[in-house]
Amino acid sequence: MQVDDTPTQERLQARFDRMVADEVRIEPRDWMPEGYRRTLIRQIAQHAHSEIIGMQPEGNWITRAPSLRRKAILMAKVQDEAGHGLYLYSAAETLGVDREELLDLLHSGKQKYSSIFNYPTLTWADMGAIGWLVDGAAIMNQVPLCRCSYGPYGRAMVRICKEESFHQRQGFEILHTLSHGTPAQKAMAQDAVDRFWWPSLMMFGPPDSASTHSERSMAWGIKRFSNDELRQRFVDMTVPQAEALGLTLPDPDLRWDEESGHYAFGEIDWSELDRVIRGDGPCNAQRIERRRTAHEEGAWVRESAAAYARKHAATSSAAGETAA
Amino acid sequence: MSAPAAPRTPHGWPLWEVFVRARRGLSHQHVGSLHAPDGEMALRNARDVYTRRGEGVSLWVVPSSAILASSPDEQDPFFDPALDKAYRHPTFYEVPEGVEHL
């Protein structure tokens, strides 16, 4: 009997393709094409960066939350974002990069984070708009990622999605309370929605016609639905919720389209997304500067913990020797 | 090309695998990993990262480097011995009609 079990490149590729086609998850020790690995590292890292940069616009309001209840909720939410960042950095690390490397790439601007976090949070109502719209859009993007072909990313997304639904509801509740309050409170809620609506639609990325990586990511089972499909679903889901809030969405072209069974909406200003991605958003410089400073100012904590661990290890091994 | 196998940490803190027992009567299950300078910090961080919503009553942390894995590619041959022994399953056996509690 002759069995040729030399794993040639073609065999490995064929096995990988078969696994993806059969919806079998790829795990860290499996062979995978270099492009697949690079795409995942880029996407998961960008996702992780978004979670931790996303702590800033909301952290901005912790000290000024209108009640102790709102403050406790907001702190729990910001803590969740840190946790989500950690799940995702861990998933990225299974691909052979390490977290420090990824943080360096974030700090030096070589890797990006979601452009939505480059908008300022000007009023308390922005906490509501972020929870309702930004987290709502994120959930729409993330639920299909739970079935991503790469196991560790999918598992991280399952945990994250479970936690995100609280985020979206608390945002909705903030806006609902404001929109049923005084005229000034309602105006504040409306203003927040006016500012965050279009950037939230941009979170789904460029239109399918201009999306560079989409097709390949679809073939690899990383991406399940196109940018435009997910954006449409988000609009369809959100319009009735806005009505329940008694708030309007800032789009004169928004209307129910009987024929397609979807809401039709106006043209998105893609030049704005380009500007923000390129670094010219209202808060790009501030966000990265804050992140770098936080990292540098936290250095002594990391060093102390390492020094303590070294000292402790030395003491216990010395004690072990004495006992022996 | 060859895939880098396990997670590596050339610098920084070592990597720990985290296991959570959801409630008494269940075994600990792997939930993820994290970096920490020592076991004590790994446990504290694991509590904050993986059990913020009462997901567990007990936590284990194990240095990732202490885990030995079967064939690195998770290929089939290692598990071959199990595949040709259908008689290990109860469904292998024929039971005459009408016989119960078997």
CSV table of C-alpha atoms in Angstrom, one decimal:
chain,number,residue,atom,x,y,z
A,1,MET,CA,0.0,0.0,0.0
A,2,GLN,CA,1.4,3.4,-0.9
A,3,VAL,CA,0.1,6.4,0.8
A,4,ASP,CA,1.5,9.8,0.0
A,5,ASP,CA,0.9,11.9,3.0
A,6,THR,CA,3.3,14.7,2.2
A,7,PRO,CA,1.2,17.8,2.8
A,8,THR,CA,2.0,19.8,-0.3
A,9,GLN,CA,0.8,23.3,-0.6
A,10,GLU,CA,-2.0,22.3,-2.9
A,11,ARG,CA,-3.2,19.6,-0.6
A,12,LEU,CA,-3.2,22.0,2.3
A,13,GLN,CA,-5.0,24.6,0.3
A,14,ALA,CA,-7.6,22.1,-0.9
A,15,ARG,CA,-8.2,20.9,2.7
A,16,PHE,CA,-8.6,24.4,3.9
A,17,ASP,CA,-11.0,25.3,1.0
A,18,ARG,CA,-13.0,22.1,1.8
A,19,MET,CA,-13.3,23.0,5.5
A,20,VAL,CA,-14.5,26.5,4.7
A,21,ALA,CA,-17.0,25.2,2.2
A,22,ASP,CA,-18.3,22.6,4.6
A,23,GLU,CA,-18.6,25.3,7.3
A,24,VAL,CA,-16.1,23.5,9.5
A,25,ARG,CA,-14.3,26.0,11.7
A,26,ILE,CA,-10.7,26.8,11.2
A,27,GLU,CA,-8.7,26.6,14.5
A,28,PRO,CA,-5.3,28.3,15.3
A,29,ARG,CA,-3.2,25.2,14.6
A,30,ASP,CA,-4.6,24.5,11.2
A,31,TRP,CA,-2.8,25.4,8.1
A,32,MET,CA,-4.3,28.6,6.6
A,33,PRO,CA,-3.4,30.7,3.6
A,34,GLU,CA,-1.2,33.7,4.4
A,35,GLY,CA,-3.8,36.1,3.1
A,36,TYR,CA,-6.5,34.7,5.3
A,37,ARG,CA,-4.2,35.0,8.3
A,38,ARG,CA,-3.3,38.6,7.4
A,39,THR,CA,-6.9,39.6,6.8
A,40,LEU,CA,-8.0,38.2,10.1
A,41,ILE,CA,-5.2,39.9,12.0
A,42,ARG,CA,-6.0,43.2,10.4
A,43,GLN,CA,-9.8,42.9,11.0
A,44,ILE,CA,-9.6,41.5,14.6
A,45,ALA,CA,-7.0,44.0,15.6
A,46,GLN,CA,-9.0,46.9,14.2
A,47,HIS,CA,-12.0,45.5,16.0
A,48,ALA,CA,-10.1,45.3,19.3
A,49,HIS,CA,-8.7,48.8,18.8
A,50,SER,CA,-12.3,50.1,18.3
A,51,GLU,CA,-13.4,48.6,21.5
A,52,ILE,CA,-10.8,50.2,23.6
A,53,ILE,CA,-10.8,53.6,21.8
A,54,GLY,CA,-14.6,53.4,22.2
A,55,MET,CA,-14.1,53.7,25.9
A,56,GLN,CA,-13.1,57.4,25.5
A,57,PRO,CA,-16.2,59.1,24.1
A,58,GLU,CA,-18.3,57.4,26.8
A,59,GLY,CA,-15.7,57.7,29.6
A,60,ASN,CA,-16.1,61.4,28.9
A,61,TRP,CA,-19.5,61.5,30.7
A,62,ILE,CA,-18.9,59.2,33.6
A,63,THR,CA,-18.2,62.0,36.0
A,64,ARG,CA,-21.2,64.0,34.8
A,65,ALA,CA,-23.9,61.3,34.5
A,66,PRO,CA,-27.2,62.7,35.7
A,67,SER,CA,-27.8,60.1,38.5
A,68,LEU,CA,-26.0,57.4,40.4
A,69,ARG,CA,-28.0,54.8,38.5
A,70,ARG,CA,-26.9,56.2,35.1
A,71,LYS,CA,-23.3,56.5,36.3
A,72,ALA,CA,-23.1,52.9,37.5
A,73,ILE,CA,-24.6,51.7,34.2
A,74,LEU,CA,-22.2,53.8,32.2
A,75,MET,CA,-19.2,52.5,34.1
A,76,ALA,CA,-20.3,48.9,33.6
A,77,LYS,CA,-20.7,49.6,29.9
A,78,VAL,CA,-17.2,51.2,29.6
A,79,GLN,CA,-15.8,48.2,31.5
A,80,ASP,CA,-17.5,45.9,29.1
A,81,GLU,CA,-15.8,47.7,26.2
A,82,ALA,CA,-12.4,47.0,27.8
A,83,GLY,CA,-13.4,43.4,28.2
A,84,HIS,CA,-14.4,43.2,24.6
A,85,GLY,CA,-11.0,44.6,23.6
A,86,LEU,CA,-9.3,41.9,25.6
A,87,TYR,CA,-11.4,39.0,24.1
A,88,LEU,CA,-10.5,40.3,20.6
A,89,TYR,CA,-6.8,40.9,21.3
A,90,SER,CA,-6.7,37.3,22.6
A,91,ALA,CA,-8.3,36.0,19.4
A,92,ALA,CA,-5.8,38.0,17.3
A,93,GLU,CA,-2.9,36.5,19.3
A,94,THR,CA,-3.9,33.0,18.3
A,95,LEU,CA,-2.8,34.0,14.8
A,96,GLY,CA,0.8,34.6,15.9
A,97,VAL,CA,0.9,38.3,16.7
A,98,ASP,CA,1.2,39.7,20.2
A,99,ARG,CA,-0.8,42.3,21.9
A,100,GLU,CA,2.1,44.7,22.4
A,101,GLU,CA,2.8,44.6,18.7
A,102,LEU,CA,-0.8,45.4,18.0
A,103,LEU,CA,-0.9,48.3,20.5
A,104,ASP,CA,2.2,49.7,18.9
A,105,LEU,CA,0.5,49.6,15.5
A,106,LEU,CA,-2.5,51.4,16.9
A,107,HIS,CA,-0.4,54.1,18.7
A,108,SER,CA,1.7,54.7,15.6
A,109,GLY,CA,-1.5,55.0,13.4
A,110,LYS,CA,-0.5,52.0,11.3
A,111,GLN,CA,-3.7,50.2,12.3
A,112,LYS,CA,-7.1,51.8,12.4
A,113,TYR,CA,-10.2,51.7,14.6
A,114,SER,CA,-13.8,52.4,13.7
A,115,SER,CA,-14.2,56.0,12.4
A,116,ILE,CA,-17.3,56.5,14.6
A,117,PHE,CA,-15.2,57.1,17.7
A,118,ASN,CA,-13.6,60.2,16.1
A,119,TYR,CA,-16.8,62.1,16.7
A,120,PRO,CA,-17.1,64.1,20.0
A,121,THR,CA,-19.7,63.4,22.7
A,122,LEU,CA,-21.0,66.9,23.3
A,123,THR,CA,-24.0,66.2,25.6
A,124,TRP,CA,-25.4,63.5,27.9
A,125,ALA,CA,-27.9,62.6,25.2
A,126,ASP,CA,-24.9,61.4,23.1
A,127,MET,CA,-24.6,58.5,25.6
A,128,GLY,CA,-28.1,57.5,24.5
A,129,ALA,CA,-27.4,58.0,20.8
A,130,ILE,CA,-24.2,55.9,21.0
A,131,GLY,CA,-25.9,53.1,22.8
A,132,TRP,CA,-28.9,53.0,20.6
A,133,LEU,CA,-27.4,53.8,17.1
A,134,VAL,CA,-23.6,53.0,17.4
A,135,ASP,CA,-24.0,49.8,19.4
A,136,GLY,CA,-27.1,48.9,17.4
A,137,ALA,CA,-25.0,49.2,14.2
A,138,ALA,CA,-22.2,47.2,15.8
A,139,ILE,CA,-24.6,44.4,16.8
A,140,MET,CA,-25.9,44.3,13.2
A,141,ASN,CA,-22.3,43.9,12.0
A,142,GLN,CA,-21.2,41.5,14.8
A,143,VAL,CA,-24.0,38.9,14.9
A,144,PRO,CA,-23.0,37.4,11.6
A,145,LEU,CA,-19.4,37.3,12.8
A,146,CYS,CA,-20.4,34.8,15.4
A,147,ARG,CA,-20.4,32.3,12.5
A,148,CYS,CA,-17.0,33.5,11.2
A,149,SER,CA,-15.0,30.6,9.7
A,150,TYR,CA,-12.1,31.3,12.2
A,151,GLY,CA,-13.1,29.7,15.5
A,152,PRO,CA,-11.5,32.0,18.1
A,153,TYR,CA,-13.0,35.1,16.4
A,154,GLY,CA,-16.4,33.6,16.3
A,155,ARG,CA,-16.2,32.6,19.9
A,156,ALA,CA,-15.1,36.1,21.0
A,157,MET,CA,-18.0,37.5,19.0
A,158,VAL,CA,-20.6,35.2,20.8
A,159,ARG,CA,-19.5,36.6,24.2
A,160,ILE,CA,-19.5,40.2,22.9
A,161,CYS,CA,-22.9,40.0,21.3
A,162,LYS,CA,-24.5,38.7,24.5
A,163,GLU,CA,-23.2,41.7,26.3
A,164,GLU,CA,-23.9,44.3,23.6
A,165,SER,CA,-27.6,44.0,23.8
A,166,PHE,CA,-27.6,45.6,27.3
A,167,HIS,CA,-25.6,48.5,25.7
A,168,GLN,CA,-28.2,49.1,23.1
A,169,ARG,CA,-31.1,49.0,25.5
A,170,GLN,CA,-29.6,51.3,28.0
A,171,GLY,CA,-28.9,53.8,25.1
A,172,PHE,CA,-32.5,53.5,24.0
A,173,GLU,CA,-33.7,54.0,27.5
A,174,ILE,CA,-31.6,57.2,27.9
A,175,LEU,CA,-33.1,58.7,24.7
A,176,HIS,CA,-36.6,57.6,25.6
A,177,THR,CA,-36.4,59.3,29.0
A,178,LEU,CA,-35.1,62.5,27.5
A,179,SER,CA,-37.6,62.5,24.6
A,180,HIS,CA,-40.4,62.2,27.1
A,181,GLY,CA,-39.0,64.9,29.4
A,182,THR,CA,-38.9,68.7,29.1
A,183,PRO,CA,-38.8,70.3,25.6
A,184,ALA,CA,-35.1,71.1,26.3
A,185,GLN,CA,-34.4,67.5,27.1
A,186,LYS,CA,-36.2,66.3,24.0
A,187,ALA,CA,-34.3,68.8,21.9
A,188,MET,CA,-31.0,67.5,23.3
A,189,ALA,CA,-32.0,63.9,22.4
A,190,GLN,CA,-33.0,65.0,18.9
A,191,ASP,CA,-29.7,66.9,18.5
A,192,ALA,CA,-27.7,63.8,19.5
A,193,VAL,CA,-29.6,61.6,17.0
A,194,ASP,CA,-29.1,64.2,14.3
A,195,ARG,CA,-25.3,64.1,14.8
A,196,PHE,CA,-24.9,60.4,15.1
A,197,TRP,CA,-27.3,59.1,12.5
A,198,TRP,CA,-25.1,59.5,9.4
A,199,PRO,CA,-21.8,58.4,11.0
A,200,SER,CA,-23.7,55.3,12.2
A,201,LEU,CA,-24.7,54.4,8.7
A,202,MET,CA,-21.0,54.9,7.7
A,203,MET,CA,-20.0,52.2,10.3
A,204,PHE,CA,-21.0,49.5,7.8
A,205,GLY,CA,-18.2,50.6,5.5
A,206,PRO,CA,-18.1,51.9,1.9
A,207,PRO,CA,-20.8,50.9,-0.5
A,208,ASP,CA,-20.4,47.4,-2.0
A,209,SER,CA,-19.4,48.9,-5.3
A,210,ALA,CA,-16.3,50.4,-3.7
A,211,SER,CA,-15.5,47.8,-1.0
A,212,THR,CA,-12.1,46.4,-1.7
A,213,HIS,CA,-11.9,43.4,0.6
A,214,SER,CA,-15.5,42.3,0.7
A,215,GLU,CA,-15.5,39.6,-2.0
A,216,ARG,CA,-12.5,37.7,-0.7
A,217,SER,CA,-13.7,37.9,2.9
A,218,MET,CA,-17.1,36.4,1.8
A,219,ALA,CA,-15.3,33.5,0.0
A,220,TRP,CA,-13.3,32.8,3.2
A,221,GLY,CA,-16.4,32.7,5.4
A,222,ILE,CA,-15.2,35.7,7.4
A,223,LYS,CA,-17.9,38.0,6.2
A,224,ARG,CA,-21.5,36.8,5.6
A,225,PHE,CA,-23.4,39.8,4.3
A,226,SER,CA,-22.3,42.7,2.3
A,227,ASN,CA,-21.9,46.3,3.7
A,228,ASP,CA,-25.0,47.5,1.9
A,229,GLU,CA,-27.2,44.6,3.0
A,230,LEU,CA,-26.3,45.1,6.7
A,231,ARG,CA,-26.8,48.9,6.3
A,232,GLN,CA,-30.3,48.3,4.9
A,233,ARG,CA,-31.2,45.9,7.7
A,234,PHE,CA,-30.0,48.5,10.2
A,235,VAL,CA,-32.2,51.2,8.7
A,236,ASP,CA,-35.2,48.9,8.5
A,237,MET,CA,-34.8,48.0,12.1
A,238,THR,CA,-34.1,51.6,13.4
A,239,VAL,CA,-36.8,53.7,11.7
A,240,PRO,CA,-39.7,52.1,13.8
A,241,GLN,CA,-37.6,52.5,16.9
A,242,ALA,CA,-37.1,56.2,16.2
A,243,GLU,CA,-40.9,56.5,15.9
A,244,ALA,CA,-41.3,54.9,19.3
A,245,LEU,CA,-38.8,57.4,20.7
A,246,GLY,CA,-40.8,60.2,19.1
A,247,LEU,CA,-37.6,61.4,17.4
A,248,THR,CA,-36.9,62.0,13.8
A,249,LEU,CA,-34.0,60.8,11.7
A,250,PRO,CA,-32.2,63.6,9.8
A,251,ASP,CA,-32.8,62.4,6.3
A,252,PRO,CA,-35.5,64.1,4.1
A,253,ASP,CA,-35.3,61.2,1.6
A,254,LEU,CA,-36.1,58.6,4.2
A,255,ARG,CA,-39.4,56.8,3.2
A,256,TRP,CA,-41.0,53.4,3.2
A,257,ASP,CA,-40.7,51.8,-0.2
A,258,GLU,CA,-43.6,49.5,-0.8
A,259,GLU,CA,-42.1,47.9,-3.8
A,260,SER,CA,-38.8,46.7,-2.2
A,261,GLY,CA,-40.3,46.2,1.2
A,262,HIS,CA,-37.5,48.3,2.7
A,263,TYR,CA,-36.9,51.9,3.8
A,264,ALA,CA,-35.3,54.0,1.1
A,265,PHE,CA,-32.7,56.5,2.4
A,266,GLY,CA,-30.7,59.4,1.1
A,267,GLU,CA,-27.2,59.5,-0.3
A,268,ILE,CA,-24.4,59.1,2.3
A,269,ASP,CA,-21.6,61.6,2.2
A,270,TRP,CA,-18.7,59.2,1.5
A,271,SER,CA,-16.2,62.1,1.4
A,272,GLU,CA,-16.9,62.6,5.1
A,273,LEU,CA,-16.0,58.9,5.8
A,274,ASP,CA,-12.9,59.2,3.7
A,275,ARG,CA,-11.8,62.4,5.6
A,276,VAL,CA,-12.4,60.8,9.0
A,277,ILE,CA,-10.6,57.6,8.0
A,278,ARG,CA,-7.7,59.6,6.7
A,279,GLY,CA,-7.3,61.3,10.1
A,280,ASP,CA,-9.2,64.5,9.6
A,281,GLY,CA,-12.2,63.7,11.8
A,282,PRO,CA,-13.1,66.0,14.7
A,283,CYS,CA,-11.3,63.9,17.4
A,284,ASN,CA,-8.7,61.6,15.7
A,285,ALA,CA,-5.7,63.3,17.1
A,286,GLN,CA,-7.2,63.6,20.6
A,287,ARG,CA,-8.2,59.9,20.7
A,288,ILE,CA,-4.8,58.6,19.8
A,289,GLU,CA,-3.0,61.1,22.1
A,290,ARG,CA,-5.2,60.0,25.0
A,291,ARG,CA,-4.6,56.3,24.3
A,292,ARG,CA,-0.8,56.8,24.1
A,293,THR,CA,-0.8,58.8,27.3
A,294,ALA,CA,-2.9,56.2,29.1
A,295,HIS,CA,-0.5,53.5,27.9
A,296,GLU,CA,2.6,55.5,29.0
A,297,GLU,CA,1.1,56.5,32.3
A,298,GLY,CA,0.1,52.9,33.0
A,299,ALA,CA,3.7,51.7,32.4
A,300,TRP,CA,4.6,51.8,36.1
A,301,VAL,CA,1.6,49.6,37.0
A,302,ARG,CA,2.7,47.0,34.5
A,303,GLU,CA,6.3,47.2,35.7
A,304,SER,CA,5.3,47.0,39.3
A,305,ALA,CA,3.2,43.9,38.7
A,306,ALA,CA,6.1,42.2,36.8
A,307,ALA,CA,8.5,43.2,39.6
A,308,TYR,CA,6.2,41.8,42.2
A,309,ALA,CA,5.8,38.5,40.2
A,310,ARG,CA,9.6,38.2,39.9
A,311,LYS,CA,10.1,38.8,43.6
A,312,HIS,CA,7.4,36.4,44.6
A,313,ALA,CA,8.7,33.7,42.3
A,314,ALA,CA,12.2,34.1,43.7
A,315,THR,CA,10.9,34.0,47.3
A,316,SER,CA,8.8,30.9,46.7
A,317,SER,CA,11.5,29.0,44.9
A,318,ALA,CA,14.0,29.9,47.7
A,319,ALA,CA,11.4,28.7,50.2
A,320,GLY,CA,11.0,25.5,48.2
A,321,GLU,CA,14.7,24.9,48.2
A,322,THR,CA,14.9,25.3,52.0
A,323,ALA,CA,12.0,22.9,52.5
A,324,ALA,CA,13.7,20.4,50.2
B,1,MET,CA,4.7,28.5,4.5
B,2,SER,CA,4.1,27.0,7.9
B,3,ALA,CA,1.7,28.3,10.4
B,4,PRO,CA,3.1,29.6,13.7
B,5,ALA,CA,1.6,27.1,16.1
B,6,ALA,CA,0.8,28.2,19.6
B,7,PRO,CA,0.4,31.8,20.8
B,8,ARG,CA,3.8,33.2,21.6
B,9,THR,CA,4.9,36.0,23.9
B,10,PRO,CA,8.4,37.2,23.1
B,11,HIS,CA,8.0,40.0,25.5
B,12,GLY,CA,5.5,41.1,28.0
B,13,TRP,CA,3.5,39.0,30.4
B,14,PRO,CA,2.9,35.2,30.0
B,15,LEU,CA,-0.3,34.0,28.6
B,16,TRP,CA,-2.8,32.1,30.8
B,17,GLU,CA,-5.7,29.9,29.7
B,18,VAL,CA,-8.9,30.5,31.7
B,19,PHE,CA,-11.4,27.8,32.8
B,20,VAL,CA,-14.8,28.6,34.4
B,21,ARG,CA,-17.1,26.3,36.4
B,22,ALA,CA,-20.5,27.7,35.6
B,23,ARG,CA,-22.1,26.1,38.7
B,24,ARG,CA,-21.6,23.2,41.0
B,25,GLY,CA,-22.1,19.8,39.3
B,26,LEU,CA,-20.5,21.0,36.0
B,27,SER,CA,-16.9,20.7,35.0
B,28,HIS,CA,-14.6,23.7,34.4
B,29,GLN,CA,-14.8,24.8,30.7
B,30,HIS,CA,-12.2,26.7,28.7
B,31,VAL,CA,-13.5,30.3,28.1
B,32,GLY,CA,-10.5,32.1,26.7
B,33,SER,CA,-7.1,33.4,27.6
B,34,LEU,CA,-5.3,36.5,29.0
B,35,HIS,CA,-1.9,37.9,29.9
B,36,ALA,CA,-0.9,38.4,33.5
B,37,PRO,CA,2.5,38.6,35.4
B,38,ASP,CA,1.6,35.8,37.8
B,39,GLY,CA,-1.1,33.4,38.7
B,40,GLU,CA,-2.7,35.6,41.4
B,41,MET,CA,-3.1,38.5,38.9
B,42,ALA,CA,-4.3,36.1,36.2
B,43,LEU,CA,-7.1,35.0,38.5
B,44,ARG,CA,-8.1,38.5,39.4
B,45,ASN,CA,-8.0,39.6,35.7
B,46,ALA,CA,-9.9,36.4,34.7
B,47,ARG,CA,-12.6,37.4,37.2
B,48,ASP,CA,-12.9,40.8,35.7
B,49,VAL,CA,-12.7,39.7,32.1
B,50,TYR,CA,-14.7,36.5,32.0
B,51,THR,CA,-17.2,36.5,35.0
B,52,ARG,CA,-18.7,40.0,35.0
B,53,ARG,CA,-22.2,38.6,34.9
B,54,GLY,CA,-22.1,35.8,37.3
B,55,GLU,CA,-20.9,33.3,34.7
B,56,GLY,CA,-19.0,31.1,37.3
B,57,VAL,CA,-18.5,29.9,40.8
B,58,SER,CA,-14.9,28.8,40.3
B,59,LEU,CA,-12.0,29.8,38.1
B,60,TRP,CA,-8.8,28.0,37.0
B,61,VAL,CA,-5.9,29.7,35.3
B,62,VAL,CA,-3.2,27.6,33.6
B,63,PRO,CA,0.0,28.8,32.0
B,64,SER,CA,-0.6,28.3,28.2
B,65,SER,CA,2.9,27.0,28.0
B,66,ALA,CA,2.0,24.1,30.3
B,67,ILE,CA,-0.6,22.7,27.9
B,68,LEU,CA,0.4,19.8,25.7
B,69,ALA,CA,-1.7,19.4,22.5
B,70,SER,CA,-2.2,16.4,20.3
B,71,SER,CA,-1.1,16.6,16.7
B,72,PRO,CA,-0.5,20.2,15.9
B,73,ASP,CA,-2.7,20.2,12.8
B,74,GLU,CA,-5.6,18.5,14.5
B,75,GLN,CA,-5.3,15.9,11.7
B,76,ASP,CA,-7.2,12.7,11.7
B,77,PRO,CA,-4.6,9.8,12.2
B,78,PHE,CA,-4.1,10.3,15.9
B,79,PHE,CA,-7.8,9.6,16.4
B,80,ASP,CA,-8.0,6.8,13.9
B,81,PRO,CA,-8.1,4.0,16.4
B,82,ALA,CA,-11.6,5.1,17.4
B,83,LEU,CA,-13.1,5.1,14.0
B,84,ASP,CA,-13.2,1.4,13.1
B,85,LYS,CA,-14.8,0.2,16.4
B,86,ALA,CA,-18.5,0.8,15.8
B,87,TYR,CA,-19.2,-2.0,18.4
B,88,ARG,CA,-18.4,0.5,21.1
B,89,HIS,CA,-21.7,2.2,20.4
B,90,PRO,CA,-25.0,0.7,21.6
B,91,THR,CA,-26.6,1.3,18.2
B,92,PHE,CA,-24.2,-1.4,16.8
B,93,TYR,CA,-26.3,-4.2,18.3
B,94,GLU,CA,-29.5,-5.6,17.0
B,95,VAL,CA,-32.3,-6.0,19.5
B,96,PRO,CA,-35.3,-8.3,18.7
B,97,GLU,CA,-38.6,-6.6,18.3
B,98,GLY,CA,-40.6,-6.2,21.6
B,99,VAL,CA,-37.6,-6.4,23.9
B,100,GLU,CA,-37.7,-3.5,26.3
B,101,HIS,CA,-35.4,-1.8,28.8
B,102,LEU,CA,-32.2,-2.8,26.9
